[in-house]
Amino acid sequence: MSIKSATLTAACLLALAACGGESPPPAEDTAAPAATPTGPDAAEAPAASAPAPAAPAAEPPTGPASAGGDKPAAVVTDCATTIEGTDGMQFSVGSIAIPASCTEFTITLNHIGQMPEAAMGHNVVVTATSDMQAVAADGLGAGAESEYVKPDDERVIAHTEMIGGGETTSVTFPVSDLQGGGPYSFFCSFPGHLALMQGSIEVEQ
Ligand code: CO
């Protein structure tokens, strides 16, 4: 710390005080600078003092490579796999590799949490990765009565029911549907879950 930074801090406080009657807390309140990113000093101060809190909605859902990330691959047996969904808004696996010898494949989803479907619903939706965002957005528009999957959405290769804690569901689809040029992803279409609940799915070469 130096006199210069102390002066900057004082300037920030003054700037914040001058800017807004809506947020009286001092600079220590990390919410204040985020809400009023009006000056370069105000933006620098919180970044240096404290990392931004985890914000799932702000994570760039760029694709399965980043989302599946550190999670294990699904265990596949007899052209089927079982994955888990949790109350922590997570799938247990980050990727699913389908043996090329399979003609059909079954994904079973176990919701191992306890929260009800309305609060922590999970499903598995399979689409081309390039369609994922738009399918999720249209699912959101379709609403809870459609279990957040737009009816007859041709971009949806397969999807399970939406389930709550303690429930299980599954879906079976032709493997050839994933051989039209990928990459493909699986994700949960419950509102807000896409960023954290997605992974890659592909047919092995
Ligand atoms: Co979910």
GROMACS .gro file of C-alpha atoms and ligand atoms in nm, residues 121-123 188 190 193 197, ligand 1:
model
    8
  121GLY     CA    1  -3.529  -3.035  -1.212
  122HIS     CA    2  -3.292  -3.228  -1.431
  123ASN     CA    3  -3.324  -3.383  -1.773
  188CYS     CA    4  -3.004  -3.006  -1.876
  190PHE     CA    5  -3.401  -2.657  -1.668
  193HIS     CA    6  -2.876  -2.521  -1.557
  197MET     CA    7  -2.491  -2.913  -1.661
  206CO      CO    8  -3.096  -2.953  -1.414
   0.00000   0.00000   0.00000
